[in-house]
């Protein structure tokens, strides 16, 4: 197959096609009613129609020519980027058919005529030739801009005002230009120095994209200038060490130390991670005297997976700094590779989160390090769109394509992009076209697959060299002085290298932010010691009253209102508490104690099963009322959100949130537990492993509706077994609960211990309304969570059979025991699989020493559920007894699609568990 030369551009523009459709629609609207479109479009269509007219119908009238010129100006604004010189490896086309004079009905003769420039800035009337020069200067040099897809006229005007009068050309003072050169020197020499010293070691060099370093310095400087206090950064492997060293000022000695010993044991514990995945944070002293805190989020290899995590962290930090209105103090910055940005769905998902009420962060600045390749894959193989950034049009973000070999243009667009974000609170994208000097990593041979591209790259001078020459030419800095800057930096690197080589100590300079600030004291090991999580009755009554109080004039849905008196009575009279009431009481009691609660998930406000009604909706006005925010003055806030229909981005976001807020109950709920596998990367790479890899704790709660109730393969099973295979080193808690009180205590316990661990709950569906799945209020007033539950009504005589189970099947078993008149079987429940409280189970089953048979019962198929997790544990616990599995047969699909077969299977497994 012929491979395209690497132009950074894929096939003919889908984006252009997409905008052509859009323009057609607008054209039709204009034809029906010229005032229905904006002034710019009116001018455009007037000129366009004139151009389409046969010659003899066109009067030579000046006004018509002026309209043609207006169309031409519009066209440059719209598609000037197609001929912009943004690719350091390719000559750009100098013309485009859609920009030719003939396209507008103009000729060479018009070039010398004077026309009005509209809003273009500069003199109001100049020759057409000059107008085109100005337009090419603005839109077709090192910066190509896509912004006319933005519907908001204020945004478009703002961008025009910022770009056109100064022709998209920065005027940096000499000291800033010298600083840019120094940053390029840092970027390049850091790579060449380590390349020479640590031959063949992977570092994912930034060479070819060194302008990223001045770009990031510019970002922080502009951030400081707009009053921002913190930047939360997410970035992939490429150039990460460089960014750590040269932006976050992670000590060079520490980085070299990590090169000496690829997997250095971390001082805080855990198995650690490779150096180009770790997080870091530091304070950046900006030149205006302010300090900006920079925090690079640890991330896995899985490209783009960190995006929603960064957004969640940002939002939590904004809350922490009281920045919840304008969101200008804490800024998310995401850096991407071109192939990953175009390919990974999480990019689109994260864009989609960006303006949603419970998830917005005031806009993210995205920088795509577009080195025009992904490993060995070229753009033509990697995407169907022209640019890797076309996905950003989903949120109408402005997109700046910029030549990475023009570092001043890069800094200019970074400054512009961030000011846009600070002004409009929405996303903005920079596509920095550059190249990759080496192979994918330093041991890789790029000439195997891209020989022509790499011949070009071989002969391409580093941007530091061309910029040095430019500064010399502009008499800003002599070449001698430039060389001196390089030597000074090399000396610093060499000094750091020598100290590491001499002793190889773990430098003390590594700050440990893992358990500082609000996390202080929360790094204790996991223990089973019960924590008292009961709540005095009076406090529960206070919550229950809030839950039963309908504000004056609020028209509550009758069905929703019907259950309020019952709920109140359950608490005041000490009655039976069902699952959803227990949940609301857990939330409410925490809120009253000052712990905020955040719950997000699909349809979580009402609850998928109509069980929660966390907000009420006025039947006539649709106005909402959240009773849990009206418990008492000074209480913490309850935030509940219906999420967008995604698992990965939303779970990633809420997980990110939980990283910042250990004293907030953060819950993510799947619609049905099955769907959580759409977020597998977040579960595998972050939730279960972050503590071990990066010493980052989280107390996130995952609610995963689970239970075999005849709803078919996709609404029965939350893949309990998947979570169980992830369990080690007390990393996560996995529960399948049977009572509302257990749920209540499990939720409250999350905030009451000297450690935080993610809590995965197989959440109920039918148990939400099961008449036996209730708890007496007294179980909420005192007591605590228990990992195992004994049989509340054990056999009066001898126990012949010990039945062990977990979750909903327990209720089928106790009903079966009554139905079949079984009097010799005890039923013990495993409420928490992991961490596995072996001692507690051992103590419980002591009462049933006489049982000849031990049965593990589950409703899941044999290849799922808790069986394989329990088997070795049960063998150890009952070495001399007969151990049996009762449950569904192994099956490729989790459950049958037939309700009848489901019922037969369920009845059979219950009978088998209890009777021989
Ligand atoms: C989700 C995911 N799939 C595959 C990989 C393997 N992988 C690592 S880097 C890479 C290419 C990335 O290309 P690009 O995004 O353009 O970044 P670059 O390396 O060019 O800077 C691939 C496929 C990965 N890390 N993550
Ligand atoms: Mg790439």
mmCIF file of C-alpha atoms in Angstrom, residues 145-353:
data_model
loop_
_atom_site.group_PDB
_atom_site.id
_atom_site.type_symbol
_atom_site.label_atom_id
_atom_site.label_comp_id
_atom_site.label_asym_id
_atom_site.label_seq_id
_atom_site.Cartn_x
_atom_site.Cartn_y
_atom_site.Cartn_z
ATOM 1 C CA UNK A 145 -7.090 29.501 12.736
ATOM 2 C CA UNK A 146 -10.399 27.695 12.665
ATOM 3 C CA UNK A 147 -13.033 29.731 14.425
ATOM 4 C CA UNK A 148 -15.944 30.460 12.142
ATOM 5 C CA UNK A 149 -17.645 27.273 13.256
ATOM 6 C CA UNK A 150 -18.269 29.060 16.548
ATOM 7 C CA UNK A 151 -21.890 30.200 16.652
ATOM 8 C CA UNK A 152 -21.367 32.720 19.419
ATOM 9 C CA UNK A 153 -20.782 36.029 17.665
ATOM 10 C CA UNK A 154 -19.080 37.583 20.716
ATOM 11 C CA UNK A 155 -16.470 34.856 20.700
ATOM 12 C CA UNK A 156 -15.782 35.298 16.998
ATOM 13 C CA UNK A 157 -15.559 39.053 17.284
ATOM 14 C CA UNK A 158 -13.278 38.765 20.304
ATOM 15 C CA UNK A 159 -10.929 36.484 18.424
ATOM 16 C CA UNK A 160 -10.931 38.770 15.400
ATOM 17 C CA UNK A 161 -10.170 41.759 17.573
ATOM 18 C CA UNK A 162 -7.284 39.941 19.185
ATOM 19 C CA UNK A 163 -5.809 38.593 15.962
ATOM 20 C CA UNK A 164 -6.497 40.984 13.116
ATOM 21 C CA UNK A 165 -5.282 44.393 14.277
ATOM 22 C CA UNK A 166 -1.880 42.908 15.182
ATOM 23 C CA UNK A 167 -1.951 40.462 12.276
ATOM 24 C CA UNK A 168 -1.587 37.431 14.501
ATOM 25 C CA UNK A 169 1.990 38.423 15.085
ATOM 26 C CA UNK A 170 3.529 38.773 18.513
ATOM 27 C CA UNK A 171 5.733 41.724 19.419
ATOM 28 C CA UNK A 172 7.762 40.260 22.231
ATOM 29 C CA UNK A 173 10.311 42.471 23.982
ATOM 30 C CA UNK A 174 13.961 41.351 23.744
ATOM 31 C CA UNK A 175 14.040 39.879 27.264
ATOM 32 C CA UNK A 176 11.052 37.672 26.505
ATOM 33 C CA UNK A 177 12.688 36.504 23.296
ATOM 34 C CA UNK A 178 15.882 35.642 25.141
ATOM 35 C CA UNK A 179 13.803 33.768 27.732
ATOM 36 C CA UNK A 180 12.178 31.779 24.921
ATOM 37 C CA UNK A 181 15.617 30.899 23.594
ATOM 38 C CA UNK A 182 16.738 29.783 27.048
ATOM 39 C CA UNK A 183 13.656 27.602 27.371
ATOM 40 C CA UNK A 184 14.409 26.035 23.988
ATOM 41 C CA UNK A 185 17.981 25.416 25.100
ATOM 42 C CA UNK A 186 16.740 23.751 28.311
ATOM 43 C CA UNK A 187 14.363 21.606 26.304
ATOM 44 C CA UNK A 188 16.870 20.471 23.707
ATOM 45 C CA UNK A 189 19.905 20.002 25.903
ATOM 46 C CA UNK A 190 18.008 18.067 28.533
ATOM 47 C CA UNK A 191 17.221 15.538 25.807
ATOM 48 C CA UNK A 192 20.620 15.427 24.153
ATOM 49 C CA UNK A 193 22.355 15.219 27.520
ATOM 50 C CA UNK A 194 20.300 12.261 28.732
ATOM 51 C CA UNK A 195 20.470 10.695 25.276
ATOM 52 C CA UNK A 196 24.262 10.601 25.511
ATOM 53 C CA UNK A 197 24.389 9.441 29.140
ATOM 54 C CA UNK A 198 21.630 6.862 29.231
ATOM 55 C CA UNK A 199 21.914 5.282 25.828
ATOM 56 C CA UNK A 200 18.913 3.298 24.685
ATOM 57 C CA UNK A 201 16.843 4.068 27.801
ATOM 58 C CA UNK A 202 13.271 5.043 27.084
ATOM 59 C CA UNK A 203 12.501 8.649 27.784
ATOM 60 C CA UNK A 204 10.119 9.604 24.943
ATOM 61 C CA UNK A 205 12.147 12.559 23.789
ATOM 62 C CA UNK A 206 10.561 15.903 23.111
ATOM 63 C CA UNK A 207 13.048 16.666 20.335
ATOM 64 C CA UNK A 208 11.267 18.085 17.326
ATOM 65 C CA UNK A 209 8.642 19.594 19.627
ATOM 66 C CA UNK A 210 10.880 21.650 21.924
ATOM 67 C CA UNK A 211 8.591 24.653 21.551
ATOM 68 C CA UNK A 212 6.293 22.936 24.023
ATOM 69 C CA UNK A 213 8.518 24.147 26.849
ATOM 70 C CA UNK A 214 8.292 27.883 26.061
ATOM 71 C CA UNK A 215 4.596 27.286 25.336
ATOM 72 C CA UNK A 216 4.051 25.953 28.840
ATOM 73 C CA UNK A 217 6.034 28.751 30.447
ATOM 74 C CA UNK A 218 3.863 31.159 28.513
ATOM 75 C CA UNK A 219 0.770 29.352 29.762
ATOM 76 C CA UNK A 220 1.778 29.777 33.371
ATOM 77 C CA UNK A 221 2.805 33.396 32.887
ATOM 78 C CA UNK A 222 -0.531 34.230 31.270
ATOM 79 C CA UNK A 223 -2.304 32.234 33.982
ATOM 80 C CA UNK A 224 -0.577 34.322 36.649
ATOM 81 C CA UNK A 225 -1.457 37.470 34.718
ATOM 82 C CA UNK A 226 -5.149 36.578 34.793
ATOM 83 C CA UNK A 227 -5.148 35.823 38.502
ATOM 84 C CA UNK A 228 -5.001 32.034 38.307
ATOM 85 C CA UNK A 229 -3.477 30.260 41.281
ATOM 86 C CA UNK A 230 -3.177 26.687 40.163
ATOM 87 C CA UNK A 231 -2.833 24.636 36.978
ATOM 88 C CA UNK A 232 -3.754 20.970 36.856
ATOM 89 C CA UNK A 233 -1.892 19.305 34.018
ATOM 90 C CA UNK A 234 -2.497 16.030 32.220
ATOM 91 C CA UNK A 235 -0.008 14.850 29.641
ATOM 92 C CA UNK A 236 1.199 11.669 27.954
ATOM 93 C CA UNK A 237 4.635 10.134 27.782
ATOM 94 C CA UNK A 238 6.135 12.362 25.092
ATOM 95 C CA UNK A 239 8.308 15.050 26.635
ATOM 96 C CA UNK A 240 7.036 14.357 30.114
ATOM 97 C CA UNK A 241 10.476 14.164 31.704
ATOM 98 C CA UNK A 242 11.366 17.387 29.973
ATOM 99 C CA UNK A 243 8.260 19.079 31.345
ATOM 100 C CA UNK A 244 8.980 17.736 34.818
ATOM 101 C CA UNK A 245 12.525 19.043 34.663
ATOM 102 C CA UNK A 246 12.083 22.312 32.866
ATOM 103 C CA UNK A 247 8.623 23.487 33.866
ATOM 104 C CA UNK A 248 7.936 21.882 37.235
ATOM 105 C CA UNK A 249 11.605 22.005 38.168
ATOM 106 C CA UNK A 250 11.756 18.472 39.428
ATOM 107 C CA UNK A 251 15.462 18.303 40.352
ATOM 108 C CA UNK A 252 17.646 17.030 37.523
ATOM 109 C CA UNK A 253 19.462 14.882 40.053
ATOM 110 C CA UNK A 254 16.218 13.151 40.960
ATOM 111 C CA UNK A 255 15.410 12.487 37.323
ATOM 112 C CA UNK A 256 18.900 11.130 36.687
ATOM 113 C CA UNK A 257 18.535 8.980 39.754
ATOM 114 C CA UNK A 258 15.462 7.435 38.205
ATOM 115 C CA UNK A 259 17.463 6.753 35.055
ATOM 116 C CA UNK A 260 20.121 5.011 37.138
ATOM 117 C CA UNK A 261 17.543 2.730 38.652
ATOM 118 C CA UNK A 262 14.581 2.345 36.403
ATOM 119 C CA UNK A 263 12.186 1.291 39.134
ATOM 120 C CA UNK A 264 13.476 3.018 42.213
ATOM 121 C CA UNK A 265 11.737 1.919 45.385
ATOM 122 C CA UNK A 266 9.605 4.799 46.416
ATOM 123 C CA UNK A 267 10.187 6.256 49.872
ATOM 124 C CA UNK A 268 6.477 6.211 50.658
ATOM 125 C CA UNK A 269 5.869 2.596 49.735
ATOM 126 C CA UNK A 270 4.146 0.853 46.906
ATOM 127 C CA UNK A 271 5.516 -0.689 43.760
ATOM 128 C CA UNK A 272 5.997 2.585 41.966
ATOM 129 C CA UNK A 273 5.753 3.291 38.271
ATOM 130 C CA UNK A 274 8.026 4.075 35.371
ATOM 131 C CA UNK A 275 9.414 7.587 35.512
ATOM 132 C CA UNK A 276 7.422 8.988 32.617
ATOM 133 C CA UNK A 277 4.073 8.188 34.269
ATOM 134 C CA UNK A 278 4.591 9.731 37.673
ATOM 135 C CA UNK A 279 2.937 12.859 38.921
ATOM 136 C CA UNK A 280 4.620 15.818 40.512
ATOM 137 C CA UNK A 281 3.752 19.245 41.789
ATOM 138 C CA UNK A 282 5.570 22.447 42.548
ATOM 139 C CA UNK A 283 5.177 26.181 42.870
ATOM 140 C CA UNK A 284 6.063 28.300 39.858
ATOM 141 C CA UNK A 285 7.234 31.824 40.537
ATOM 142 C CA UNK A 286 5.740 33.895 37.746
ATOM 143 C CA UNK A 287 7.392 37.070 36.561
ATOM 144 C CA UNK A 288 4.570 39.253 37.916
ATOM 145 C CA UNK A 289 5.510 38.165 41.422
ATOM 146 C CA UNK A 290 2.643 35.722 41.843
ATOM 147 C CA UNK A 291 3.046 32.031 42.491
ATOM 148 C CA UNK A 292 1.158 29.463 40.471
ATOM 149 C CA UNK A 293 0.900 25.944 41.825
ATOM 150 C CA UNK A 294 1.474 23.354 39.107
ATOM 151 C CA UNK A 295 0.275 19.815 39.511
ATOM 152 C CA UNK A 296 1.048 17.168 36.925
ATOM 153 C CA UNK A 297 -1.365 14.280 37.348
ATOM 154 C CA UNK A 298 0.069 10.765 37.434
ATOM 155 C CA UNK A 299 -1.259 8.713 34.558
ATOM 156 C CA UNK A 300 -1.072 5.262 33.088
ATOM 157 C CA UNK A 301 0.174 4.342 29.664
ATOM 158 C CA UNK A 302 -3.399 4.365 28.410
ATOM 159 C CA UNK A 303 -3.420 7.510 26.347
ATOM 160 C CA UNK A 304 -6.024 10.160 27.102
ATOM 161 C CA UNK A 305 -7.388 8.204 30.077
ATOM 162 C CA UNK A 306 -6.141 10.896 32.415
ATOM 163 C CA UNK A 307 -8.277 13.616 30.799
ATOM 164 C CA UNK A 308 -11.445 13.237 32.861
ATOM 165 C CA UNK A 309 -9.363 12.625 35.972
ATOM 166 C CA UNK A 310 -7.665 15.988 35.455
ATOM 167 C CA UNK A 311 -11.055 17.621 34.999
ATOM 168 C CA UNK A 312 -12.409 16.081 38.203
ATOM 169 C CA UNK A 313 -9.328 17.118 40.149
ATOM 170 C CA UNK A 314 -9.643 20.615 38.764
ATOM 171 C CA UNK A 315 -13.275 20.925 39.749
ATOM 172 C CA UNK A 316 -12.546 19.719 43.285
ATOM 173 C CA UNK A 317 -9.668 22.173 43.579
ATOM 174 C CA UNK A 318 -11.898 24.973 42.328
ATOM 175 C CA UNK A 319 -14.346 24.127 45.076
ATOM 176 C CA UNK A 320 -11.519 24.030 47.570
ATOM 177 C CA UNK A 321 -10.423 27.531 46.548
ATOM 178 C CA UNK A 322 -13.988 28.874 46.485
ATOM 179 C CA UNK A 323 -13.734 29.266 42.718
ATOM 180 C CA UNK A 324 -17.104 27.839 41.767
ATOM 181 C CA UNK A 325 -18.590 30.714 39.786
ATOM 182 C CA UNK A 326 -16.052 31.923 37.235
ATOM 183 C CA UNK A 327 -13.619 29.038 37.646
ATOM 184 C CA UNK A 328 -10.648 31.175 36.690
ATOM 185 C CA UNK A 329 -8.357 30.335 39.573
ATOM 186 C CA UNK A 330 -7.694 26.681 38.887
ATOM 187 C CA UNK A 331 -7.074 25.830 35.253
ATOM 188 C CA UNK A 332 -7.014 22.443 33.559
ATOM 189 C CA UNK A 333 -4.342 22.022 30.900
ATOM 190 C CA UNK A 334 -4.327 18.881 28.770
ATOM 191 C CA UNK A 335 -1.481 17.954 26.472
ATOM 192 C CA UNK A 336 -2.093 15.319 23.819
ATOM 193 C CA UNK A 337 -0.426 13.384 21.027
ATOM 194 C CA UNK A 338 -1.961 13.778 17.574
ATOM 195 C CA UNK A 339 -2.769 10.104 17.057
ATOM 196 C CA UNK A 340 -4.275 9.640 20.498
ATOM 197 C CA UNK A 341 -6.306 12.846 20.323
ATOM 198 C CA UNK A 342 -7.965 11.736 17.097
ATOM 199 C CA UNK A 343 -8.332 8.101 18.080
ATOM 200 C CA UNK A 344 -9.406 7.864 21.685
ATOM 201 C CA UNK A 345 -13.098 8.234 22.463
ATOM 202 C CA UNK A 346 -12.365 9.664 25.871
ATOM 203 C CA UNK A 347 -11.302 12.881 24.156
ATOM 204 C CA UNK A 348 -14.787 13.425 22.777
ATOM 205 C CA UNK A 349 -16.344 12.327 26.061
ATOM 206 C CA UNK A 350 -14.293 14.839 27.988
ATOM 207 C CA UNK A 351 -15.240 17.625 25.575
ATOM 208 C CA UNK A 352 -18.842 16.646 26.119
ATOM 209 C CA UNK A 353 -18.460 16.984 29.884
#
